[in-house]
Coordinates of C-alpha atoms in Angstrom, one line a residue:
Chain A
M22 CA 83.1 90.8 124.3
L23 CA 83.5 94.5 124.9
S24 CA 86.9 94.1 126.5
R25 CA 88.0 91.9 123.6
A26 CA 87.0 94.6 121.2
A27 CA 88.9 97.1 123.3
T28 CA 92.1 95.1 123.4
R29 CA 91.9 94.5 119.7
L30 CA 91.4 98.2 119.1
L31 CA 94.4 98.9 121.3
T32 CA 96.5 96.8 119.0
A33 CA 95.0 98.3 115.9
V34 CA 95.9 101.9 116.9
P35 CA 99.7 101.3 117.4
T36 CA 99.7 99.3 114.2
L37 CA 98.4 102.3 112.3
F38 CA 100.8 104.6 114.0
V39 CA 103.7 102.3 113.0
L40 CA 102.4 102.3 109.5
V41 CA 102.3 106.1 109.3
G42 CA 105.6 106.6 111.0
L43 CA 107.5 104.0 109.0
S44 CA 106.1 105.3 105.7
F45 CA 106.8 108.9 106.5
F46 CA 110.4 108.5 107.7
L47 CA 111.1 106.1 104.8
M48 CA 110.0 108.8 102.5
H49 CA 112.1 111.3 104.4
A50 CA 115.2 109.2 104.3
A51 CA 115.0 108.8 100.6
P52 CA 117.9 110.6 98.7
G53 CA 116.8 113.7 96.8
G54 CA 113.7 115.8 97.1
P55 CA 110.5 115.6 95.1
F56 CA 111.6 118.5 92.9
D57 CA 115.0 117.2 92.0
S58 CA 114.0 115.1 89.0
E59 CA 112.8 118.1 87.0
R60 CA 115.1 120.5 85.2
S61 CA 117.3 122.1 87.7
L62 CA 115.3 125.0 89.3
A63 CA 116.6 128.4 90.2
P64 CA 117.5 128.3 93.9
E65 CA 114.9 130.8 94.9
V66 CA 112.2 128.9 93.1
E67 CA 113.2 125.7 94.8
A68 CA 113.2 127.5 98.2
R69 CA 109.7 128.8 97.5
L70 CA 108.5 125.3 96.5
N71 CA 110.1 123.8 99.6
A72 CA 108.5 126.5 101.8
Q73 CA 105.1 126.0 100.1
F74 CA 105.1 122.3 101.0
H75 CA 106.9 122.9 104.4
L76 CA 109.9 120.8 103.2
D77 CA 112.2 123.3 104.9
E78 CA 111.1 122.5 108.4
P79 CA 112.8 119.8 110.6
A80 CA 111.6 116.3 110.0
W81 CA 109.7 115.9 113.3
R82 CA 107.8 119.1 112.6
Q83 CA 106.8 117.9 109.2
F84 CA 105.7 114.6 110.7
G85 CA 103.6 116.4 113.3
R86 CA 102.0 118.5 110.5
Y87 CA 101.3 115.4 108.5
L88 CA 99.8 113.6 111.5
G89 CA 97.7 116.6 112.3
G90 CA 96.4 116.7 108.7
L91 CA 95.7 112.9 108.8
L92 CA 93.4 113.4 111.8
H93 CA 91.1 115.4 109.7
G94 CA 91.5 113.4 106.5
D95 CA 94.1 115.6 104.8
L96 CA 96.8 113.6 103.0
G97 CA 98.5 116.6 101.5
P98 CA 98.6 117.9 98.0
S99 CA 99.6 115.6 95.1
L100 CA 103.0 116.6 93.7
Q101 CA 102.2 115.7 90.1
Y102 CA 98.5 116.2 89.6
E103 CA 98.6 120.0 90.0
G104 CA 96.0 121.5 92.3
R105 CA 94.6 118.1 93.3
S106 CA 94.8 116.8 96.9
V107 CA 95.8 113.2 97.5
A108 CA 92.6 112.7 99.5
G109 CA 90.6 113.9 96.6
L110 CA 92.3 111.6 94.1
I111 CA 91.7 108.6 96.5
G112 CA 88.1 109.7 97.0
D113 CA 87.6 109.7 93.2
G114 CA 89.1 106.2 92.8
A115 CA 87.7 104.6 95.9
P116 CA 84.1 103.8 94.8
V117 CA 85.4 102.1 91.6
S118 CA 88.0 100.1 93.5
A119 CA 85.6 99.1 96.2
A120 CA 83.0 97.9 93.7
L121 CA 85.6 95.8 91.9
G122 CA 87.0 94.5 95.1
A123 CA 83.5 93.6 96.5
V124 CA 82.6 91.6 93.3
A125 CA 86.0 89.8 93.4
L126 CA 85.6 89.0 97.1
L127 CA 82.1 87.6 96.5
L128 CA 83.4 85.5 93.6
A129 CA 86.3 84.2 95.6
L130 CA 84.2 83.3 98.6
T131 CA 81.4 81.5 96.8
G132 CA 83.6 79.8 94.2
G133 CA 86.3 78.9 96.7
V134 CA 84.0 77.5 99.4
A135 CA 81.9 75.5 96.8
L136 CA 85.0 74.0 95.0
G137 CA 86.7 73.3 98.3
A138 CA 83.6 71.6 99.7
I139 CA 83.2 69.4 96.6
A140 CA 86.9 68.4 96.9
A141 CA 86.5 67.6 100.6
L142 CA 83.4 65.5 100.0
R143 CA 85.0 63.5 97.2
R144 CA 88.4 63.2 99.0
D145 CA 91.2 61.5 97.1
S146 CA 89.0 61.0 94.1
A147 CA 90.2 62.1 90.6
L148 CA 88.0 65.1 90.9
D149 CA 89.6 66.1 94.2
R150 CA 93.1 65.8 92.8
G151 CA 92.2 67.7 89.7
L152 CA 90.6 70.6 91.7
M153 CA 93.5 70.8 94.0
L154 CA 96.0 70.9 91.2
L155 CA 93.9 73.7 89.6
A156 CA 93.9 75.5 92.9
L157 CA 97.6 75.3 93.2
L158 CA 97.9 76.6 89.6
G159 CA 95.6 79.4 90.5
L160 CA 97.9 80.3 93.4
S161 CA 100.9 80.1 91.1
L162 CA 99.5 82.2 88.2
P163 CA 100.1 85.9 89.0
S164 CA 97.2 88.2 88.2
Y165 CA 99.1 90.0 85.5
V166 CA 99.4 86.7 83.6
V167 CA 95.8 85.8 84.1
A168 CA 94.4 89.3 83.2
P169 CA 96.0 89.5 79.7
L170 CA 95.1 85.8 79.0
L171 CA 91.4 86.5 79.9
I172 CA 91.5 89.5 77.6
L173 CA 93.0 87.4 74.8
V174 CA 90.3 84.7 75.1
F175 CA 87.1 86.4 76.2
A176 CA 87.6 89.9 74.6
L177 CA 89.7 89.5 71.6
A178 CA 89.1 85.9 70.4
L179 CA 85.5 85.4 71.5
D180 CA 84.4 89.0 71.7
W181 CA 82.0 88.3 74.6
L182 CA 83.1 91.0 77.1
P183 CA 84.9 94.3 76.8
A184 CA 88.7 94.3 77.0
G185 CA 88.9 97.1 79.4
G186 CA 87.4 100.4 80.7
W187 CA 84.7 100.9 83.3
D188 CA 81.2 101.2 81.9
G189 CA 78.4 98.8 82.9
P190 CA 78.3 95.5 84.6
A191 CA 79.8 93.6 81.7
S192 CA 83.1 95.4 82.1
V193 CA 83.4 94.4 85.8
L194 CA 83.4 90.6 85.1
L195 CA 86.8 90.0 83.5
P196 CA 88.8 92.2 86.0
A197 CA 86.9 90.7 88.9
V198 CA 87.7 87.2 87.8
A199 CA 91.4 88.0 87.3
L200 CA 91.4 89.6 90.8
A201 CA 89.5 86.8 92.5
L202 CA 91.3 83.8 91.1
P203 CA 94.3 83.6 93.5
Q204 CA 92.0 84.2 96.5
L205 CA 89.5 81.7 95.2
A206 CA 92.2 79.1 95.0
A207 CA 93.5 79.8 98.5
I208 CA 89.9 79.6 99.9
A209 CA 89.3 76.4 98.1
R210 CA 92.4 74.8 99.6
L211 CA 91.5 76.1 103.1
T212 CA 87.9 74.9 102.9
R213 CA 88.9 71.5 101.7
G214 CA 91.4 71.1 104.6
A215 CA 89.0 72.3 107.3
L216 CA 86.0 70.5 106.0
G217 CA 88.0 67.3 105.7
E218 CA 89.0 67.6 109.4
V219 CA 85.5 68.4 110.5
L220 CA 84.0 65.5 108.6
A221 CA 86.2 63.1 110.6
A222 CA 85.0 64.6 114.0
P223 CA 82.9 62.6 116.4
W224 CA 79.8 64.8 116.2
I225 CA 79.6 64.1 112.5
R226 CA 79.7 60.4 113.2
A227 CA 76.9 61.0 115.7
A228 CA 74.9 62.9 113.1
R229 CA 75.5 60.0 110.7
A230 CA 74.5 57.5 113.3
K231 CA 71.2 59.4 113.9
G232 CA 70.5 58.8 110.2
L233 CA 70.5 62.4 109.1
P234 CA 70.6 62.9 105.4
E235 CA 74.1 63.8 104.0
R236 CA 72.9 67.2 102.8
L237 CA 71.9 68.2 106.3
I238 CA 75.1 66.8 107.8
V239 CA 77.2 68.9 105.4
F240 CA 75.2 72.1 105.4
R241 CA 74.1 72.3 109.0
H242 CA 76.8 70.5 111.0
A243 CA 80.0 70.4 109.0
L244 CA 80.2 73.5 106.9
R245 CA 79.7 76.1 109.6
P246 CA 82.7 75.2 111.8
A247 CA 84.8 74.5 108.6
L248 CA 84.3 78.1 107.5
L249 CA 86.1 79.6 110.5
P250 CA 89.6 79.3 109.0
V251 CA 88.1 80.9 105.8
L252 CA 86.9 83.7 108.0
S253 CA 90.3 84.3 109.5
W254 CA 91.8 84.2 105.9
L255 CA 89.7 87.2 105.0
G256 CA 92.2 89.6 106.4
P257 CA 95.1 88.4 104.3
A258 CA 92.7 88.0 101.4
A259 CA 91.7 91.7 101.6
A260 CA 95.4 92.6 101.5
G261 CA 95.9 90.3 98.5
L262 CA 92.9 91.8 96.7
M263 CA 94.3 95.3 97.1
T264 CA 97.7 94.3 95.9
G265 CA 96.1 92.5 92.9
S266 CA 93.9 95.4 92.1
V267 CA 97.0 97.6 91.4
V268 CA 97.8 95.3 88.5
V269 CA 94.3 94.5 87.4
E270 CA 93.3 98.1 87.3
Q271 CA 96.4 98.9 85.3
V272 CA 95.8 96.1 82.8
F273 CA 92.1 96.8 82.2
G274 CA 92.4 100.6 82.4
I275 CA 90.1 101.0 85.3
P276 CA 90.1 104.4 87.0
G277 CA 90.5 103.1 90.6
I278 CA 93.0 103.8 93.3
G279 CA 95.4 101.1 92.1
R280 CA 96.1 103.0 88.9
Y281 CA 96.8 106.2 90.7
F282 CA 99.3 104.2 92.8
V283 CA 101.2 102.9 89.8
Q284 CA 101.2 106.3 88.2
G285 CA 102.3 107.9 91.4
A286 CA 105.1 105.4 91.8
L287 CA 106.4 105.9 88.3
N288 CA 106.1 109.7 88.6
R289 CA 107.7 109.7 92.0
D290 CA 104.6 111.5 93.4
Y291 CA 105.7 110.8 97.0
T292 CA 102.6 112.2 98.7
L293 CA 100.3 110.2 96.5
V294 CA 102.2 106.9 97.0
L295 CA 102.4 107.5 100.7
G296 CA 98.7 108.4 100.8
V297 CA 97.6 105.2 99.0
V298 CA 99.9 103.1 101.2
L299 CA 98.3 104.6 104.3
F300 CA 94.8 104.2 102.9
Y301 CA 95.4 100.5 102.0
G302 CA 97.1 100.0 105.4
A303 CA 94.3 101.5 107.3
L304 CA 91.8 99.4 105.3
V305 CA 93.7 96.2 106.0
V306 CA 94.0 97.0 109.7
T307 CA 90.3 97.8 109.9
F308 CA 89.4 94.6 108.1
N309 CA 91.6 92.5 110.3
F310 CA 89.9 94.1 113.3
L311 CA 86.4 93.3 112.0
V312 CA 87.4 89.8 111.2
D313 CA 88.8 89.3 114.7
L314 CA 85.5 90.6 116.2
A315 CA 83.4 88.4 113.9
Y316 CA 85.6 85.4 114.8
G317 CA 85.0 86.0 118.5
L318 CA 81.2 86.2 117.8
L319 CA 81.1 83.0 115.7
D320 CA 83.5 80.7 117.6
P321 CA 82.4 80.2 121.2
R322 CA 85.8 78.7 122.1
T323 CA 87.6 82.0 121.7
R324 CA 85.2 83.8 124.1
P325 CA 86.7 84.5 127.5
T326 CA 85.0 82.5 130.2
Chain B
M18 CA 115.3 65.0 107.9
K19 CA 114.0 61.6 107.1
A20 CA 116.0 59.7 104.5
G21 CA 114.1 58.8 101.4
A22 CA 111.9 61.8 101.2
F23 CA 113.3 62.4 97.7
G24 CA 112.3 58.9 96.7
Q25 CA 108.6 59.7 96.8
P26 CA 107.1 60.7 93.5
A27 CA 105.2 63.7 95.0
V28 CA 108.6 65.1 96.0
A29 CA 110.7 63.8 93.1
V30 CA 108.6 65.0 90.2
P31 CA 108.5 68.8 91.1
A32 CA 112.2 68.5 92.2
M33 CA 113.1 67.1 88.7
V34 CA 111.0 69.8 87.0
L35 CA 112.8 72.5 89.0
L36 CA 116.2 70.9 88.2
L37 CA 115.4 71.0 84.5
I38 CA 114.4 74.7 84.7
V39 CA 117.5 75.6 86.6
L40 CA 119.7 73.7 84.1
L41 CA 118.0 75.4 81.2
A42 CA 118.4 78.9 82.8
A43 CA 122.1 78.1 83.5
I44 CA 123.2 76.7 80.1
G45 CA 120.4 78.0 77.8
P46 CA 122.0 81.3 76.9
W47 CA 125.0 79.3 75.4
L48 CA 122.6 77.2 73.3
A49 CA 120.7 80.3 72.0
P50 CA 121.5 81.6 68.5
Q51 CA 122.5 85.1 69.8
P52 CA 123.1 86.8 73.2
F53 CA 120.0 87.8 75.0
D54 CA 120.5 91.6 74.4
A55 CA 121.7 91.3 70.8
I56 CA 119.4 92.3 67.9
D57 CA 119.0 90.0 64.9
F58 CA 118.8 92.4 61.9
D59 CA 118.2 89.5 59.5
A60 CA 115.2 88.1 61.3
D61 CA 111.9 90.0 61.3
W62 CA 111.1 92.0 64.4
A63 CA 108.5 90.3 66.5
A64 CA 109.0 87.0 64.6
A65 CA 107.0 83.9 65.4
P66 CA 108.8 80.9 66.8
S67 CA 110.9 79.2 64.2
L68 CA 114.0 76.9 64.0
A69 CA 116.3 79.9 64.2
H70 CA 114.5 81.4 67.2
P71 CA 112.6 78.6 69.0
F72 CA 110.6 81.0 71.2
G73 CA 110.4 83.8 68.5
T74 CA 111.8 87.3 68.8
D75 CA 110.6 90.4 70.6
D76 CA 109.7 93.7 69.0
L77 CA 113.4 94.7 68.9
G78 CA 114.4 91.5 67.2
R79 CA 116.0 89.9 70.3
D80 CA 115.9 86.2 70.7
L81 CA 113.2 85.3 73.3
F82 CA 114.7 81.9 74.2
A83 CA 117.9 83.6 75.3
R84 CA 115.9 86.2 77.1
V85 CA 113.7 83.7 78.9
C86 CA 116.8 81.8 80.1
V87 CA 118.6 85.0 81.3
G88 CA 115.4 86.2 82.9
G89 CA 115.0 82.9 84.6
R90 CA 118.5 83.2 86.1
L91 CA 117.5 86.5 87.7
S92 CA 114.0 85.3 88.9
L93 CA 115.5 82.2 90.4
A94 CA 118.3 84.2 92.0
V95 CA 115.9 86.6 93.5
G96 CA 113.9 83.7 94.9
L97 CA 116.9 82.0 96.5
V98 CA 118.7 85.1 97.8
S99 CA 115.6 86.7 99.2
T100 CA 114.6 83.4 100.9
L101 CA 118.1 83.2 102.4
V102 CA 117.7 86.8 103.8
S103 CA 114.2 85.9 105.2
L104 CA 115.7 82.7 106.6
A105 CA 118.4 84.4 108.5
I106 CA 116.0 87.0 110.1
G107 CA 113.1 84.6 110.6
V108 CA 115.1 81.7 112.2
L109 CA 117.0 84.0 114.5
W110 CA 113.9 85.9 115.5
G111 CA 111.7 82.9 116.0
A112 CA 114.4 80.8 117.8
V113 CA 115.2 83.7 120.3
A114 CA 111.5 84.3 121.0
G115 CA 110.7 80.6 121.5
W116 CA 113.8 79.9 123.5
F117 CA 113.7 82.8 126.0
G118 CA 110.0 83.0 126.2
G119 CA 108.3 85.4 128.7
R120 CA 108.6 89.1 128.0
I121 CA 111.1 88.7 125.2
D122 CA 108.8 86.3 123.4
A123 CA 105.8 88.6 124.0
L124 CA 107.6 91.6 122.7
L125 CA 109.1 89.9 119.6
M126 CA 105.9 88.2 118.6
R127 CA 103.7 91.3 119.2
L128 CA 106.0 93.1 116.8
V129 CA 105.5 90.3 114.3
D130 CA 101.7 90.6 114.8
V131 CA 101.9 94.4 114.1
L132 CA 104.0 93.9 111.0
Y133 CA 101.7 91.1 109.8
A134 CA 98.8 93.6 109.7
L135 CA 100.7 95.9 107.2
P136 CA 100.3 95.5 103.5
F137 CA 103.9 94.6 102.9
M138 CA 103.9 94.5 99.1
F139 CA 103.3 98.3 99.2
F140 CA 106.3 98.8 101.4
V141 CA 108.5 97.1 98.9
I142 CA 107.0 99.3 96.2
L143 CA 107.5 102.4 98.4
L144 CA 111.2 101.3 98.9
M145 CA 111.7 100.9 95.2
V146 CA 110.1 104.3 94.5
L147 CA 112.1 106.1 97.1
F148 CA 115.6 104.5 96.9
G149 CA 115.8 103.7 93.2
R150 CA 115.8 100.4 91.4
H151 CA 119.0 98.8 92.3
W152 CA 118.9 95.0 92.0
L153 CA 120.6 94.4 95.3
L154 CA 117.8 96.4 97.0
I155 CA 115.3 94.2 95.3
F156 CA 116.9 91.1 96.9
V157 CA 117.1 92.6 100.4
A158 CA 113.7 94.3 100.4
I159 CA 111.9 91.2 99.4
G160 CA 113.8 89.1 102.0
A161 CA 113.2 91.7 104.6
V162 CA 109.4 91.5 104.2
S163 CA 109.0 87.8 103.9
W164 CA 110.4 86.5 107.2
L165 CA 107.3 86.8 109.3
D166 CA 105.9 83.3 108.5
M167 CA 109.3 81.8 109.1
A168 CA 109.6 83.5 112.5
R169 CA 106.2 82.3 113.7
I170 CA 106.8 78.7 112.6
V171 CA 110.3 78.6 114.1
R172 CA 109.1 80.0 117.3
G173 CA 106.4 77.3 117.6
Q174 CA 108.8 74.6 116.8
T175 CA 111.4 76.0 119.3
L176 CA 108.7 76.1 122.1
A177 CA 108.0 72.4 121.4
L178 CA 111.7 71.5 121.3
R179 CA 112.3 73.2 124.6
R180 CA 110.2 70.6 126.4
Q181 CA 112.2 67.7 125.0
P182 CA 114.3 65.6 127.4
F183 CA 117.6 66.1 125.4
I184 CA 117.3 69.8 125.9
D185 CA 116.9 69.3 129.7
A186 CA 120.0 67.1 129.5
A187 CA 121.9 69.9 127.8
I188 CA 120.8 72.4 130.5
V189 CA 121.7 70.0 133.3
S190 CA 125.1 69.4 131.8
G191 CA 125.7 73.2 132.2
L192 CA 125.6 74.3 128.6
G193 CA 124.7 78.0 128.1
S194 CA 121.6 79.3 126.3
T195 CA 123.6 80.3 123.2
A196 CA 125.3 77.0 122.9
I197 CA 122.1 75.1 123.2
L198 CA 120.4 77.3 120.7
V199 CA 123.2 76.9 118.1
R200 CA 124.1 73.2 118.8
H201 CA 120.8 71.6 119.7
V202 CA 117.8 73.8 118.7
L203 CA 118.8 75.1 115.3
P204 CA 119.8 71.7 113.8
N205 CA 116.5 70.3 114.9
L206 CA 114.5 73.0 113.1
G207 CA 115.7 71.5 109.7
G208 CA 112.5 70.1 108.4
V209 CA 110.3 73.0 109.3
V210 CA 112.7 75.5 107.9
I211 CA 113.2 73.6 104.7
V212 CA 109.4 73.4 104.1
C213 CA 108.9 77.1 104.9
A214 CA 111.8 78.1 102.7
T215 CA 110.5 76.1 99.8
L216 CA 107.2 77.9 100.1
T217 CA 108.9 81.3 100.5
I218 CA 110.9 81.0 97.2
P219 CA 107.8 81.2 94.9
Q220 CA 106.5 84.1 97.0
A221 CA 109.8 86.0 96.5
I222 CA 109.8 85.3 92.8
L223 CA 106.2 86.5 92.6
V224 CA 107.0 89.8 94.4
E225 CA 110.0 90.4 92.1
S226 CA 107.9 89.8 89.0
F227 CA 105.2 92.0 90.4
L228 CA 107.7 94.8 90.8
S229 CA 109.1 94.3 87.3
F230 CA 105.5 94.3 86.0
L231 CA 105.1 97.8 87.5
G232 CA 108.4 98.9 85.9
L233 CA 110.0 99.1 89.3
G234 CA 112.0 95.9 89.3
I235 CA 114.9 95.0 87.1
Q236 CA 115.8 97.5 84.4
E237 CA 116.6 97.0 80.7
P238 CA 118.6 95.5 79.1
A239 CA 118.7 93.0 82.1
T240 CA 115.4 91.1 82.4
S241 CA 113.4 88.8 84.5
W242 CA 110.4 86.6 83.9
G243 CA 108.2 89.3 85.4
A244 CA 109.6 92.0 83.1
L245 CA 109.2 89.6 80.1
V246 CA 105.6 88.9 81.0
N247 CA 105.0 92.6 81.2
D248 CA 106.5 93.1 77.7
G249 CA 104.5 90.2 76.4
A250 CA 101.2 91.4 78.0
R251 CA 101.5 94.8 76.3
A252 CA 101.7 93.2 72.8
I253 CA 99.4 90.2 73.5
D254 CA 97.3 90.5 70.3
A255 CA 100.2 90.8 67.9
T256 CA 102.8 88.5 69.5
P257 CA 101.2 86.1 71.9
W258 CA 104.4 84.0 72.2
G259 CA 106.0 86.9 73.9
L260 CA 103.6 86.3 76.8
I261 CA 103.1 82.5 76.6
F262 CA 106.8 81.4 77.0
P263 CA 107.9 83.5 80.0
A264 CA 104.5 83.2 81.6
G265 CA 104.6 79.4 81.1
F266 CA 108.1 79.2 82.7
L267 CA 107.1 81.5 85.6
A268 CA 103.9 79.5 86.3
T269 CA 105.6 76.1 86.0
T270 CA 108.3 77.2 88.4
L271 CA 105.9 78.6 91.0
L272 CA 103.7 75.5 90.7
A273 CA 106.7 73.2 91.1
F274 CA 108.0 75.0 94.2
N275 CA 104.5 75.0 95.8
R276 CA 104.0 71.3 95.0
L277 CA 107.4 70.6 96.4
G278 CA 106.7 72.5 99.6
D279 CA 103.4 70.7 100.1
A280 CA 104.9 67.3 99.4
L281 CA 107.9 67.9 101.6
R282 CA 105.6 69.0 104.4
A283 CA 103.7 65.7 104.1
A284 CA 106.9 63.7 103.7
L285 CA 108.7 65.3 106.6
D286 CA 105.6 65.3 108.7
V287 CA 105.7 69.1 109.4
P288 CA 102.6 70.8 110.8
G289 CA 100.9 73.3 108.5
R290 CA 100.9 77.0 109.0

C-alpha cells in the first residue's frame, strides 16, 4: 500500500511540474507584454514596470523565481487588481467555490447513483430508456444553457429561489444544480452500466439462489462493486466541476475563483489566469491521487500480491 | 465496418437529424430574409418570431434564423476540423505506441497519463488569452487537446491486432513495420476510430461554445451557436427566443452526435472506453 502511494506520488509531482512549466512558457511565448495593451507608456516607465515585475530578466531566471515563489505559496501580484496578490484573490474566492463544488458533487453523486441504479434494475423498460435519454440530454446541455433556463423558470417565472448572488443556503441551490447536472448524467450512465454487469455475475445468482431479499442483494452485494467505476470517474468529474464553475459563477454572479478567472482572461491579467490554472491543475492532480489511493483500498484486485 | 449499420433505426434516426441540421446550416442563409449581419430597420429591434423573421430578431435587429444557420456552420466546422486534428494525432500516437510496445509504448502512454491529469479546458482558455482569438487557433487548440481518448483506444486496438494471424503472415512475408502499420493496422482500426471520432465532435463543439460564451471564441460579426447562446442568455427575460433557438439547435446536435456514437458502438461491436 505504501509503495503504491509512493509511486502515485512520483507521478503526481512530474505532472505538476509539467503543468507549471507548460503554463509559464506558454505565457512567455505569447506575443506582447502585459503592459502593451494600455496607452503607450513612456519607455522609462515601461522599463520601471518591467523591472518591478522582473520581466527584464532572462526567461529561465523568471521561471526559477516563479517556482521559488510557488514553493511558499506566492503566485505573484495581480496585474489588474492593483495591490492584490494572486494568491490573496484565490484565497478570497476558494471557500465560496469549494462550498458550491461540494454541494454540486454531493447532488451529482446521490442523484446519479440513484437514477442509474433505478435504470439498471428496470433494464430495457420504458423507465430505463426515458432515464437514459434524459441522461444523454443532460450530457448534451452545456451548463451555460441550463443555468439561464433555471433562472428563467425558478427565479423569474416561479420566484421560488434567488436569481443570483451569494447569501444564504437558498442561493446555493440553483447554481449547484446547474453545475451538477452534466456530472449527474455521466454518473447515472456509469452506474447503470456497471450495476447491469454486476447483476449478471455468478455471485449475484448465488445470492438469489440463497433466497436473499432483492433489497439486500442490491444494496449489500451488487451496488458496492458497481460503484468502483463511479469512484474512478470522480477525478474527471472534479475537473468538469471546476470548468463548469467558471460559467456558473459568472452567470449567477457568485464571488468565487471561476469569476476571477473569466475576468482575468478578459483583462489579460496573465498572472491571475496562470495562478488559477495552476490552482485548478494542482487540485485535479491531488484529487486524482486521492481517488487512486481510495481505489486501491476498496478494490482488493488492484492490491499488489 | 459491417454493412447495414446505417439500416438500424438507432443509427439512422440521429444520422438523419444531423443531416437535416447540416443541410439547414448550409442552405438556410439563402432562405433567410436578410444576410446574417444585416440590420432590418423596418422590423422592431428584438422582435418576437414572426412570418418575416421565423426565429425573431436580436437586439440589433438582425435576423436570428440567418444567424443560427451561419453560427451552425461555424460550430459544425469546429467540430469536424478539430476532430480531424485530434484524429491525426491520436491515431498516429496510439498506433505507434501499440505497435512498437516496450519502452516506446511506456513512454508515450505515460505522457498521455500525465496530460490526462491536466485540466485541459483551461489550457485552451490560456491559449486564447495569450495568443489572441484567431479562428484557426480555435480549431487547432481544441483538436490538440482532445486526442488523448483516441490515442488510448487506438493503442488498445493495435495491441489486440498485433496478435492476429494475418499480422504474423505480413511479418513473415518480410513487410516492414511502417508498411504493416499503414497497410494492415490502420485500415482495421476503422470502427473504433469512427466511434471515437463521432463522440469527439460534440466535445469539440462544446469546447468552442464554451470559449465563445466566455467571449474568447469567435468574434463579432461572425458567430457560433455558443456566441448566440451567450447573447441570448444575457437578455433572457426580455427576449427568450434569443436563447431558445440557438440552445435548441446546439443541444439537439450534441444529443444526436452522442446518440449516433453510442449506437455505432453497439452496431459495430466496439468496446467502450
